[in-house]
PDB file of C-alpha atoms in Angstrom:
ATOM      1  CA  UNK J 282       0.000   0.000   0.000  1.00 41.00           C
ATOM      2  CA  UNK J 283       1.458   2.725  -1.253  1.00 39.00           C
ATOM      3  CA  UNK J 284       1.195   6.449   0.863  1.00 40.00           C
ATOM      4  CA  UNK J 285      -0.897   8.309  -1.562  1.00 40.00           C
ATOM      5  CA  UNK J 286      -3.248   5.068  -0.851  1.00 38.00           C
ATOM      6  CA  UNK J 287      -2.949   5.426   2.309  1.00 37.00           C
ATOM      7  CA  UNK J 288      -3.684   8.949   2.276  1.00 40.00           C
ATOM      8  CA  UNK J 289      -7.072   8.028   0.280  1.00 38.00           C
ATOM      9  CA  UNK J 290      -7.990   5.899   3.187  1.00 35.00           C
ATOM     10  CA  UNK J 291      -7.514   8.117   5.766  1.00 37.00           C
ATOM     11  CA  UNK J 292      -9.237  10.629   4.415  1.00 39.00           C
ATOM     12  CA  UNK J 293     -12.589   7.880   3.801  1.00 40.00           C
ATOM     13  CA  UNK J 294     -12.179   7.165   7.589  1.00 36.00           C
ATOM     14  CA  UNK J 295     -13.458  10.833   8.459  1.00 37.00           C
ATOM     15  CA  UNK J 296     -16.594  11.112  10.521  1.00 35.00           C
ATOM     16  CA  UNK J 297     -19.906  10.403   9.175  1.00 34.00           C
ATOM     17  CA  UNK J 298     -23.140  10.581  11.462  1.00 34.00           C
ATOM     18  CA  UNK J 299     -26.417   9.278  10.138  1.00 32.00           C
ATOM     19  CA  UNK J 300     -29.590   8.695  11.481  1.00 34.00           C
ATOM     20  CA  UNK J 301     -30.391   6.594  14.854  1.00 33.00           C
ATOM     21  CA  UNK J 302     -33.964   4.834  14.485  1.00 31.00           C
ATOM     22  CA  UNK J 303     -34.510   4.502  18.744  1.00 33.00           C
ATOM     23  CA  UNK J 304     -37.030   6.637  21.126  1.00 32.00           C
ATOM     24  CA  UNK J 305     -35.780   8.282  24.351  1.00 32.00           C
ATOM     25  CA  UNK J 306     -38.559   8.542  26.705  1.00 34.00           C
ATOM     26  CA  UNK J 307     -40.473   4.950  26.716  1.00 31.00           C
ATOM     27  CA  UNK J 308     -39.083   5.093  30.420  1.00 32.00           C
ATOM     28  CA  UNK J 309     -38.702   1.187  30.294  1.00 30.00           C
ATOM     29  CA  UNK J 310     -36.019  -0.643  31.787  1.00 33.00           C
ATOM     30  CA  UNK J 311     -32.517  -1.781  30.278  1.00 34.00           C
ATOM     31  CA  UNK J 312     -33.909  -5.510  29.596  1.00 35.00           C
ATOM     32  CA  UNK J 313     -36.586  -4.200  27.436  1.00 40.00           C
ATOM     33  CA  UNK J 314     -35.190  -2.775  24.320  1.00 45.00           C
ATOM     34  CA  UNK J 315     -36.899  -0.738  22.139  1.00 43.00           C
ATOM     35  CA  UNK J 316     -36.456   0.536  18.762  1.00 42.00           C
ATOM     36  CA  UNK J 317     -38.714   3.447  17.473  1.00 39.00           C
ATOM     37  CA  UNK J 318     -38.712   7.091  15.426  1.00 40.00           C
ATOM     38  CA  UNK J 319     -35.812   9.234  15.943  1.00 55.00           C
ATOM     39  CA  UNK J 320     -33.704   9.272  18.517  1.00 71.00           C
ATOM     40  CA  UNK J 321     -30.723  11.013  21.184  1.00 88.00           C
ATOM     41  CA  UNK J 322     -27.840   9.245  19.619  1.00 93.00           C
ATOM     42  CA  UNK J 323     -26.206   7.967  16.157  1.00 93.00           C
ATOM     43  CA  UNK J 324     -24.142   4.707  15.392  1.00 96.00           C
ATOM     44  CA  UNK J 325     -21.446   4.216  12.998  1.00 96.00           C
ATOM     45  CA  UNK J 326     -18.491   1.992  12.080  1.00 96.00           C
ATOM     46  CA  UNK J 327     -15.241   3.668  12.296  1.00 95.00           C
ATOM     47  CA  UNK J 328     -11.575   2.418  12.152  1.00 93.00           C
ATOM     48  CA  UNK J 329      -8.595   3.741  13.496  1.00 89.00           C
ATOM     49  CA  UNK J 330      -4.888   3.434  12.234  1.00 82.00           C
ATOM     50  CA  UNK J 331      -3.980   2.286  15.047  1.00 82.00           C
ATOM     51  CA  UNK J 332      -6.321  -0.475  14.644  1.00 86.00           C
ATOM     52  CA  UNK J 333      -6.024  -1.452  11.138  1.00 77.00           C
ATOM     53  CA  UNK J 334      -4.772  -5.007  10.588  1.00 71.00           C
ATOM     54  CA  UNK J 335      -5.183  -5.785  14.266  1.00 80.00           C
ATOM     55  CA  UNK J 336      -9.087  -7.292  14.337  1.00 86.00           C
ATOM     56  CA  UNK J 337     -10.568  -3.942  15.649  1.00 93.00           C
ATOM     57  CA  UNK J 338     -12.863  -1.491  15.146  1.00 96.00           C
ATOM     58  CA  UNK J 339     -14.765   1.831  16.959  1.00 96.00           C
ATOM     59  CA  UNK J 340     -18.152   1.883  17.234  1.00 97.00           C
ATOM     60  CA  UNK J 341     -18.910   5.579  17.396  1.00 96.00           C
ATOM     61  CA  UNK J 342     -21.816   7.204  18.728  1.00 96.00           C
ATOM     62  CA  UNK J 343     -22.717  10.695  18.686  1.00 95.00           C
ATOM     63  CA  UNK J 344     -24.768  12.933  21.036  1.00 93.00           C
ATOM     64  CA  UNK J 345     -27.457  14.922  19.150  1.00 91.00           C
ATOM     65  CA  UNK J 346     -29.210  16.604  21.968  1.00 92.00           C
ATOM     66  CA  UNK J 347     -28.058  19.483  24.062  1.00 94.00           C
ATOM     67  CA  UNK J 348     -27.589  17.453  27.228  1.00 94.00           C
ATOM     68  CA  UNK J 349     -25.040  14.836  28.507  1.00 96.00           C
ATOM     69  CA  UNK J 350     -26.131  10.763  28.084  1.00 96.00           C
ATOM     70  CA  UNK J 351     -24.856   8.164  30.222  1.00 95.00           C
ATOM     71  CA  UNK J 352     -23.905   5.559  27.607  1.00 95.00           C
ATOM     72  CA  UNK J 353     -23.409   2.282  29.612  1.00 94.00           C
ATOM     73  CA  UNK J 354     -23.399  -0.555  26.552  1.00 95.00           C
ATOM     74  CA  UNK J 355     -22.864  -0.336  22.988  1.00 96.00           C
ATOM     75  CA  UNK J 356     -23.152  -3.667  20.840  1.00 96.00           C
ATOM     76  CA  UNK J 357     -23.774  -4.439  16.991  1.00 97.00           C
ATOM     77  CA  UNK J 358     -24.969  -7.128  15.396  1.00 95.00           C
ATOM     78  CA  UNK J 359     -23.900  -8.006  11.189  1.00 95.00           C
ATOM     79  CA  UNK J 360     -24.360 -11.305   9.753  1.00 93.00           C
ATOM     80  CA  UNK J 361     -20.317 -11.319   8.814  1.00 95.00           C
ATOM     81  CA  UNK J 362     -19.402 -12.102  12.684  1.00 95.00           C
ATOM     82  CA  UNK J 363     -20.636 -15.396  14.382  1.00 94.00           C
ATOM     83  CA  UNK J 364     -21.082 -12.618  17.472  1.00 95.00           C
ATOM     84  CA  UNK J 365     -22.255  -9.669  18.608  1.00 96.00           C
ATOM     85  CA  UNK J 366     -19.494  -7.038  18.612  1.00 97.00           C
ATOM     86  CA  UNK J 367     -19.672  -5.033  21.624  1.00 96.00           C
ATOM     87  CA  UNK J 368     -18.112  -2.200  23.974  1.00 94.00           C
ATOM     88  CA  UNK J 369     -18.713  -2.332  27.860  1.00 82.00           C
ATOM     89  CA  UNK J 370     -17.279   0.619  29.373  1.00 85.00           C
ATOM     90  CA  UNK J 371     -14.343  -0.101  32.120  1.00 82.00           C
ATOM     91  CA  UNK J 372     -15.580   2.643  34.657  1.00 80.00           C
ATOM     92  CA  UNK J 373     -19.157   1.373  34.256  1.00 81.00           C
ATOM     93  CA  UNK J 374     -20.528   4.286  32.219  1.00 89.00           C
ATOM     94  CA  UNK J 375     -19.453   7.054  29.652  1.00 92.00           C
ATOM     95  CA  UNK J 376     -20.526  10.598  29.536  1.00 94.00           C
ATOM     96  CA  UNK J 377     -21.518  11.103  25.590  1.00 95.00           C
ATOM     97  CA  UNK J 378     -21.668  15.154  25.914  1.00 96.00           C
ATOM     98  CA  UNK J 379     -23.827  17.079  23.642  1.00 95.00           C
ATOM     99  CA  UNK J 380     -23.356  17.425  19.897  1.00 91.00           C
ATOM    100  CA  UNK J 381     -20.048  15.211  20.242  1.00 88.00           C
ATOM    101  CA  UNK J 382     -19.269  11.895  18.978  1.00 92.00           C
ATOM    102  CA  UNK J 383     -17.091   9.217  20.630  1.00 94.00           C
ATOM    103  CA  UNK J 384     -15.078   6.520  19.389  1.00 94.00           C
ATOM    104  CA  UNK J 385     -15.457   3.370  21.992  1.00 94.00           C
ATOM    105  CA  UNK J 386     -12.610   0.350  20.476  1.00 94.00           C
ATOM    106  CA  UNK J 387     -14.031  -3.025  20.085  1.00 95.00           C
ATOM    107  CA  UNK J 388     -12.439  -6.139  19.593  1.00 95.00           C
ATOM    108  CA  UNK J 389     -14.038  -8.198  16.301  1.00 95.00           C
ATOM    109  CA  UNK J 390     -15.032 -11.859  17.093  1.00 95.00           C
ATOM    110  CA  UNK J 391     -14.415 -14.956  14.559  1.00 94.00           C
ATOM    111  CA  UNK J 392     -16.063 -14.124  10.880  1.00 94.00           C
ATOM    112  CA  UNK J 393     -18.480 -15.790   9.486  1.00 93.00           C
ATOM    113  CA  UNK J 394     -17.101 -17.461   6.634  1.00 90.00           C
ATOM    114  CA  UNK J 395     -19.533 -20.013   5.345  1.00 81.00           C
ATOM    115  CA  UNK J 396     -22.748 -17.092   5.048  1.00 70.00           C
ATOM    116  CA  UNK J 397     -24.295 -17.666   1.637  1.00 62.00           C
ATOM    117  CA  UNK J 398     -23.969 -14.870  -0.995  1.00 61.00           C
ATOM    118  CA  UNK J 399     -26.576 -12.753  -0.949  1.00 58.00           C
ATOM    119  CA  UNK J 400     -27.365 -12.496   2.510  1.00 64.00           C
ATOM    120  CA  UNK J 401     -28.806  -9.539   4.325  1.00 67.00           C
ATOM    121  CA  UNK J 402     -25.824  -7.350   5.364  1.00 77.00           C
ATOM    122  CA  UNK J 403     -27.828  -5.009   7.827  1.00 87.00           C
ATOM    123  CA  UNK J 404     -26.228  -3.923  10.773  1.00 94.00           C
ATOM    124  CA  UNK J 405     -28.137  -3.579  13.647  1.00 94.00           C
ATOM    125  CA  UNK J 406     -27.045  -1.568  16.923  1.00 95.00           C
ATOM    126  CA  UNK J 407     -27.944  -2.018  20.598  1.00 95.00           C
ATOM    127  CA  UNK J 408     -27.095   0.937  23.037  1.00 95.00           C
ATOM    128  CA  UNK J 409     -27.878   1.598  26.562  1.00 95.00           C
ATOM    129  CA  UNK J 410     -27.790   4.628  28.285  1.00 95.00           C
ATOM    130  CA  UNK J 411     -29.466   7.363  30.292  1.00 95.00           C
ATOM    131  CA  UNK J 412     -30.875  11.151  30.184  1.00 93.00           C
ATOM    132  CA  UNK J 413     -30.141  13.094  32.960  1.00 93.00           C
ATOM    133  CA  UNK J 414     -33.222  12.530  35.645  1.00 91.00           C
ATOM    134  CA  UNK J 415     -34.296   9.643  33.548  1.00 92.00           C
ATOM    135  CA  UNK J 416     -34.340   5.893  33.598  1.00 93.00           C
ATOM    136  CA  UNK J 417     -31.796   3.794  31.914  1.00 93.00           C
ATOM    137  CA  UNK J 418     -33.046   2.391  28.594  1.00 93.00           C
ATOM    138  CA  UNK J 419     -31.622   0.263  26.046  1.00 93.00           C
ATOM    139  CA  UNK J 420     -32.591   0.277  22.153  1.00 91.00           C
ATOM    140  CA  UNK J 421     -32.164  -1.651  19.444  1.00 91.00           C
ATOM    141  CA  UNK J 422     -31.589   0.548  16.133  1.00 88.00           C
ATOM    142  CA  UNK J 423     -30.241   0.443  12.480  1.00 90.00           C
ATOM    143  CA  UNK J 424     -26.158   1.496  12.370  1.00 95.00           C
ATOM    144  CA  UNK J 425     -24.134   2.787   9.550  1.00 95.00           C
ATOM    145  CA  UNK J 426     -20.896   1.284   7.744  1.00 95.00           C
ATOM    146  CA  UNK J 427     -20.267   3.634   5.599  1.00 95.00           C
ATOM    147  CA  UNK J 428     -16.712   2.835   4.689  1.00 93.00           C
ATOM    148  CA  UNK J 429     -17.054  -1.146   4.568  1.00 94.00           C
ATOM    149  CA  UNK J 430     -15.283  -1.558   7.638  1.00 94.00           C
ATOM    150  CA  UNK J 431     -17.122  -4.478   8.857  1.00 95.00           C
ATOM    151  CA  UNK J 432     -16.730  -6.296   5.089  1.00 93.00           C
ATOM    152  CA  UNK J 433     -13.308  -5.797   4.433  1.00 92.00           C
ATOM    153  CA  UNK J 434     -12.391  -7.310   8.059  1.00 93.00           C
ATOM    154  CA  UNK J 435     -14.125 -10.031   7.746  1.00 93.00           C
ATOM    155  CA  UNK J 436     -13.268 -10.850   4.346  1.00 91.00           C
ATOM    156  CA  UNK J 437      -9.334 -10.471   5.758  1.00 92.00           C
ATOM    157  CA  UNK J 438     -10.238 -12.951   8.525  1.00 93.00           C
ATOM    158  CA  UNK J 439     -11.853 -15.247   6.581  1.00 93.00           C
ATOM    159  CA  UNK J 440      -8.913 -15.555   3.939  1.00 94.00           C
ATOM    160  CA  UNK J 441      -6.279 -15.455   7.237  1.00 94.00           C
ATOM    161  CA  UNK J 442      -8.402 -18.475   8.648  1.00 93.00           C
ATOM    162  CA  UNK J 443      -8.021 -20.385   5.011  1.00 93.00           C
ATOM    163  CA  UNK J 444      -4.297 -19.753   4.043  1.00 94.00           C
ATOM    164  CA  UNK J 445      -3.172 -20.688   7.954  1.00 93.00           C
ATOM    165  CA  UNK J 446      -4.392 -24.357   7.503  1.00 92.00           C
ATOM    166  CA  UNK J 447      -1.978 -24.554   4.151  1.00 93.00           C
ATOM    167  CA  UNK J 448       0.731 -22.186   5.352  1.00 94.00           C
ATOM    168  CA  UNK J 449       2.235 -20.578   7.637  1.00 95.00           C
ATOM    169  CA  UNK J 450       3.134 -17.355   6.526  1.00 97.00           C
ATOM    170  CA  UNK J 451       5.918 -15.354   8.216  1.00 97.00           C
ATOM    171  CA  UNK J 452       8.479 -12.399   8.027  1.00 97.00           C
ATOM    172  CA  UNK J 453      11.927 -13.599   9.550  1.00 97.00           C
ATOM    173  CA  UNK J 454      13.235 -10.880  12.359  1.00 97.00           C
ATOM    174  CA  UNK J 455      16.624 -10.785  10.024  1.00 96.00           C
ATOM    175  CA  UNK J 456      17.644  -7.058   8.303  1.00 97.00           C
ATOM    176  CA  UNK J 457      20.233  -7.677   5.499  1.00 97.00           C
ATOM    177  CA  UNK J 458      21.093  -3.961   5.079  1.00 97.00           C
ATOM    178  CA  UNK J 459      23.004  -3.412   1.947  1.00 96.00           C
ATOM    179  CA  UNK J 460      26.669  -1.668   2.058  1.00 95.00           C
ATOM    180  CA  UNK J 461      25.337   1.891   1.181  1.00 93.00           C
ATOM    181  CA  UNK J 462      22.280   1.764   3.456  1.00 94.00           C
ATOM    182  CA  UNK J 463      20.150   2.756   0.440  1.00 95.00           C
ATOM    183  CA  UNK J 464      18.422  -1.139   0.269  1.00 96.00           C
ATOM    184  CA  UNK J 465      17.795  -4.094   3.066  1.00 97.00           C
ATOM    185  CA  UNK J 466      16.771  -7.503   2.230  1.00 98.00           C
ATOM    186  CA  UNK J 467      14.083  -8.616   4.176  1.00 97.00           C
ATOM    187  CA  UNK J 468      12.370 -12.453   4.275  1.00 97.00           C
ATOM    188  CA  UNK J 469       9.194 -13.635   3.947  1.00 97.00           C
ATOM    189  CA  UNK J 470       9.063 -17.603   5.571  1.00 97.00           C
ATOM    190  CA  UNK J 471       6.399 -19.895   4.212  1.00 95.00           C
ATOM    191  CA  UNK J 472       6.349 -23.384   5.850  1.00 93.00           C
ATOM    192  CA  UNK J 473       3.141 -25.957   4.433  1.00 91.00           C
ATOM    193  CA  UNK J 474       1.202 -26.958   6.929  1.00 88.00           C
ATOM    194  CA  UNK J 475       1.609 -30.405   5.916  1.00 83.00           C
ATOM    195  CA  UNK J 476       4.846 -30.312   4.323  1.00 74.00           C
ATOM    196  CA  UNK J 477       5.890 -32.721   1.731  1.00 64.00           C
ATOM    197  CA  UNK J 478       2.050 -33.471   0.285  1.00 61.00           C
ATOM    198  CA  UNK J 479       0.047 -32.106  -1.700  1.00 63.00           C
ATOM    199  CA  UNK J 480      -2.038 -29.247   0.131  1.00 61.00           C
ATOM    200  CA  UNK J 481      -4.808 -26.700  -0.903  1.00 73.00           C
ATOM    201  CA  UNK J 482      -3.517 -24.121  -3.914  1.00 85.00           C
ATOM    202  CA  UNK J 483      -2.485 -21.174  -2.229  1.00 93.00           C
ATOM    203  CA  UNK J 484      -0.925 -18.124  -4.120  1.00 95.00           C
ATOM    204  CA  UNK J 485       0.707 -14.791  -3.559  1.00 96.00           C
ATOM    205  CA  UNK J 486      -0.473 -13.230  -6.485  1.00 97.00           C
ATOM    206  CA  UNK J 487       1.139  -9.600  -5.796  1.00 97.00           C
ATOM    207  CA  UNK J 488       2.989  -7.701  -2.728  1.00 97.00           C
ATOM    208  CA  UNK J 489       1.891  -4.237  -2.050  1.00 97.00           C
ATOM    209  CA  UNK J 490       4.148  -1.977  -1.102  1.00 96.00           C
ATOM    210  CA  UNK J 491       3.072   0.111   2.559  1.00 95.00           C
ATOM    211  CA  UNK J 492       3.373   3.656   3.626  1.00 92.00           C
ATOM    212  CA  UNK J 493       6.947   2.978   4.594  1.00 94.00           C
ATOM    213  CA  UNK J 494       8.274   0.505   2.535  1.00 96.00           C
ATOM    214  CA  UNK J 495       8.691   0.008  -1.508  1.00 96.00           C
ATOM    215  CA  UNK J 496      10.249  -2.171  -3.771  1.00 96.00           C
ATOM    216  CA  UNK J 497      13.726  -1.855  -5.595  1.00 94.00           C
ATOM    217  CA  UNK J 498      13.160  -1.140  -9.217  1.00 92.00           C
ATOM    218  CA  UNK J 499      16.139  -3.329  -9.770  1.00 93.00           C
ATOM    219  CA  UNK J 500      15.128  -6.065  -7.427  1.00 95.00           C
ATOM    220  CA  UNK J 501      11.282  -6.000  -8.119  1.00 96.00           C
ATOM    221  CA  UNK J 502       9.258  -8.173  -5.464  1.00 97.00           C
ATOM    222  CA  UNK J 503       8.375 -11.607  -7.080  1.00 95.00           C
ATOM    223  CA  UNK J 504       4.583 -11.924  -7.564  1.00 95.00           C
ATOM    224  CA  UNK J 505       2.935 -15.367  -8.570  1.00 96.00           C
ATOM    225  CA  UNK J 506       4.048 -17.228  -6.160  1.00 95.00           C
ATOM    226  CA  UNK J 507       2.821 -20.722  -5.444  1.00 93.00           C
ATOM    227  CA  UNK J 508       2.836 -22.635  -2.092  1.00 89.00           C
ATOM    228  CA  UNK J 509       5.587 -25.962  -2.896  1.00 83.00           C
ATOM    229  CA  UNK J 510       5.750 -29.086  -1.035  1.00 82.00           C
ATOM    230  CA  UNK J 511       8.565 -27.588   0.994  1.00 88.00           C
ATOM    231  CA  UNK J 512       9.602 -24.344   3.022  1.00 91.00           C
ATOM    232  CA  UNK J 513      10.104 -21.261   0.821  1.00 93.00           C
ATOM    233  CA  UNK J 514      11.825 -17.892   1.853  1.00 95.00           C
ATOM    234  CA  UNK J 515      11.407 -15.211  -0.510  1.00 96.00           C
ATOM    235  CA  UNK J 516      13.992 -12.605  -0.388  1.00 97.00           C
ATOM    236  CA  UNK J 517      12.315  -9.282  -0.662  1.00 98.00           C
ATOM    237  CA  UNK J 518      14.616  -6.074  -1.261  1.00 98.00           C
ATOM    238  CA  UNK J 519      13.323  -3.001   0.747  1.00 97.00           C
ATOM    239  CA  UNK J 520      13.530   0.426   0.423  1.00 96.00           C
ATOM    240  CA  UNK J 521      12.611   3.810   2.110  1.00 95.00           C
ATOM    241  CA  UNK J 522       9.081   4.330   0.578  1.00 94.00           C
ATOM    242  CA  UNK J 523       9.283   8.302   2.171  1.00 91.00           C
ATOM    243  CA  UNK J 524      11.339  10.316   4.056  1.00 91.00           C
ATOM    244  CA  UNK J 525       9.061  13.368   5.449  1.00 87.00           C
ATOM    245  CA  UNK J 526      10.440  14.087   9.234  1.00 80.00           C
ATOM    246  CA  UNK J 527       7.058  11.784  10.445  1.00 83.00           C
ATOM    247  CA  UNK J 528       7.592   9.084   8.306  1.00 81.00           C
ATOM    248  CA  UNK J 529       8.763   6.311  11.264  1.00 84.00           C
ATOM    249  CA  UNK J 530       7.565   8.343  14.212  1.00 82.00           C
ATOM    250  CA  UNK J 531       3.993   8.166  13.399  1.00 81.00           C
ATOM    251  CA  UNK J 532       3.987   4.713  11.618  1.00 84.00           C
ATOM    252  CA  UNK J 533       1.007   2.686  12.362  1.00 82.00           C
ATOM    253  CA  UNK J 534       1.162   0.243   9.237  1.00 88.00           C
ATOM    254  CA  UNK J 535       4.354   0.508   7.393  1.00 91.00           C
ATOM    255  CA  UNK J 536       5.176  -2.759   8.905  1.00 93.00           C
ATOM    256  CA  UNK J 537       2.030  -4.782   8.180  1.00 92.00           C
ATOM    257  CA  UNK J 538       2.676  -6.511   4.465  1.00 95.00           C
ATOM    258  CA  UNK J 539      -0.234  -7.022   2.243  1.00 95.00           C
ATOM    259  CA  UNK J 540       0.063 -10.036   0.239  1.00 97.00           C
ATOM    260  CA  UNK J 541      -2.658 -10.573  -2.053  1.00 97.00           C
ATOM    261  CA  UNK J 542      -3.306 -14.159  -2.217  1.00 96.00           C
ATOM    262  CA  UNK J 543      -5.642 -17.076  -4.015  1.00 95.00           C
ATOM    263  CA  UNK J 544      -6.657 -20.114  -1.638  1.00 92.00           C
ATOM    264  CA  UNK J 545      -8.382 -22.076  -2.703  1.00 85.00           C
ATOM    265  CA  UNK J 546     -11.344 -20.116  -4.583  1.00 84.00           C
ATOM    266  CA  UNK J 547     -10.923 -17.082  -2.498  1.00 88.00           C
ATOM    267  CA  UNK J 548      -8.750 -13.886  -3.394  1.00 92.00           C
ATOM    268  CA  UNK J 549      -7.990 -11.277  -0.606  1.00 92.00           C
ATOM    269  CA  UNK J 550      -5.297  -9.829   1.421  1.00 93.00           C
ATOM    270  CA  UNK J 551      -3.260 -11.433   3.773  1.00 94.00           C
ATOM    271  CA  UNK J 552      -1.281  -8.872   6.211  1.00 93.00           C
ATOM    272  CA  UNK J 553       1.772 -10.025   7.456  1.00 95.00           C
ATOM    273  CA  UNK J 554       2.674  -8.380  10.531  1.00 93.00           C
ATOM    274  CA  UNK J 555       6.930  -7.592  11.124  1.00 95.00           C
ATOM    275  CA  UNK J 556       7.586  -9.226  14.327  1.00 95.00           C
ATOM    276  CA  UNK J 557       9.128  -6.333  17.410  1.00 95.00           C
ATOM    277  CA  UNK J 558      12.467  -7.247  16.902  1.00 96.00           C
ATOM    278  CA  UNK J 559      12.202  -6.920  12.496  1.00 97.00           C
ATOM    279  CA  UNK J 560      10.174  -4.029  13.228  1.00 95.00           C
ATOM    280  CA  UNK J 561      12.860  -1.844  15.336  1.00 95.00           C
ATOM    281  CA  UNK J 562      15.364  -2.947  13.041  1.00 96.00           C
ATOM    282  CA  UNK J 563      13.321  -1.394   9.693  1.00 96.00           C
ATOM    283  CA  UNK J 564      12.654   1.806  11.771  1.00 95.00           C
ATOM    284  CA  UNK J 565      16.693   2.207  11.800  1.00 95.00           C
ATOM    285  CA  UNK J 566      17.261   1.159   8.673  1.00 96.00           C
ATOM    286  CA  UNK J 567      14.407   4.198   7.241  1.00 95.00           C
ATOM    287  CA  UNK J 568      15.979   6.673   9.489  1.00 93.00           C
ATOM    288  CA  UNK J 569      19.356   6.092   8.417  1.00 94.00           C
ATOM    289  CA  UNK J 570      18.722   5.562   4.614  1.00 94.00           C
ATOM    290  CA  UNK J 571      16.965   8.793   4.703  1.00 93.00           C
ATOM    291  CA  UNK J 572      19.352  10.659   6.206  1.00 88.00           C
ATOM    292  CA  UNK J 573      22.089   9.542   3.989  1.00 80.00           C
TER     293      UNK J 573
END
């Protein structure tokens, strides 16, 4: 992934607020949800950088009213996730202040990878919370996506599930930096699951390059790769994709490798994640290339 893409992405992740279908003053309890015209708060999908490539999302919710809510749950339910995704607040509850929206980080649960095509995609929402001087109240409600979050995770889990019972598929904590400093060599580690037999096609169609690395043009990163019998390391050669002053200090992905792969009859992208010590060792090496 190059930086202008990731630039693109960012700039899709920006807040969007849409309508939440719920009714404030029904006065019932928390264990009687209720779903209704409109209502005090809105639900959307968000994801963070920090997040990406790391099975999590933000559900955010935003105050439209002019007074503080108590938020005490927040939980969606899509058809792509075998459960409910869901936020419980560690103090108990969570001030939502007026006209503000708030991020809350929840972790995804296992995808759904055998739904049938064409199946209803709605995403519903679940929140509880409380107007000042009134009871709490939970409601069920319709919740927006607008960015495919939820789709493109799940489509990344599913195809993670499917190539780790072929391969594992690794990047070796070695850093062969070349003389000059300008290129490194770094090693991608693919092991069969059942080595020596014949196992499930799997594929790496194409690398992408990330917001921190790129390919050589004179070493070009091999694409077309298919799984063997045996172990395969494939020598990538690295270099600095940018060199602005922020380049390494605000990394959140320029690590994370996206292979795009075939297994069996799926195509997707696989992200390998550097492991600490590889990961240190790259942040030198892009630091010291650029400043040479």
């Amino acid at each position: 992934m190059t930086s202008q893409r990731w630039h693109s992405f960012a700039a899709g992740m920006a807040a969007v607020t849409l309508p939440l279908l719920a009714g404030c003053d029904s006065g019932v309890s928390a264990s009687e949800p209720t779903s209704g015209g409109s209502g005090p708060i809105t639900v959307e999908v968000n994801q963070s950088r920090d997040q990406y490539g790391k099975q999590a999302i933000e559900i955010q919710l935003t105050n439209t009213t002019d007074t503080p809510l108590t938020v005490t749950s927040a939980r969606l339910h899509s058809s792509l996730f075998e459960g409910d995704i869901s936020w419980q607040p560690s103090a108990g509850s969570l001030e939502l202040p007026p006209r503000q929206p708030k991020s809350l980080p929840a972790d995804l649960p296992t995808a759904s990878c055998g739904r049938s095509e064409g199946e209803s995609l709605e995403l519903e929402a679940t929140v509880g919370y409380a107007a000042p001087g009134k009871e709490p109240v939970e409601e069920n409600t319709s919740a927006s996506d607008p960015f495919g979050v939820l789709a493109r995770n799940a489509g990344e889990l599913c195809i993670a599930a499917e190539a780790a019972a072929v391969a594992t598929i690794v990047l070796d904590p070695r850093l062969e930096v070349a003389a000059d400093g300008r290129t490194a060599v770094v090693r991608l580690i693919i092991t069969p699951a059942t080595p020596g037999t014949d196992a499930q096609s799997l594929t790496i169609e194409a690398i992408d390059e990330t917001t921190l690395l790129a390919q050589s043009p004179t070493a070009p990163w091999p694409g077309n790769v298919l799984l063997g019998t045996a172990k395969q390391e494939l020598p990538l050669t690295i270099r600095a994709a940018r060199c602005d002053p922020h380049a390494v200090a605000e990394d959140k992905v320029g690590t994370l490798l996206p292979l795009r792969i075939k297994v069996g009859e799926r195509q997707g992208l696989l992200k390998i994640a550097a492991p600490d010590e590889l990961r240190g060792r790259i942040y030198d090496f892009v630091t010291t290339s650029c400043a040479s």
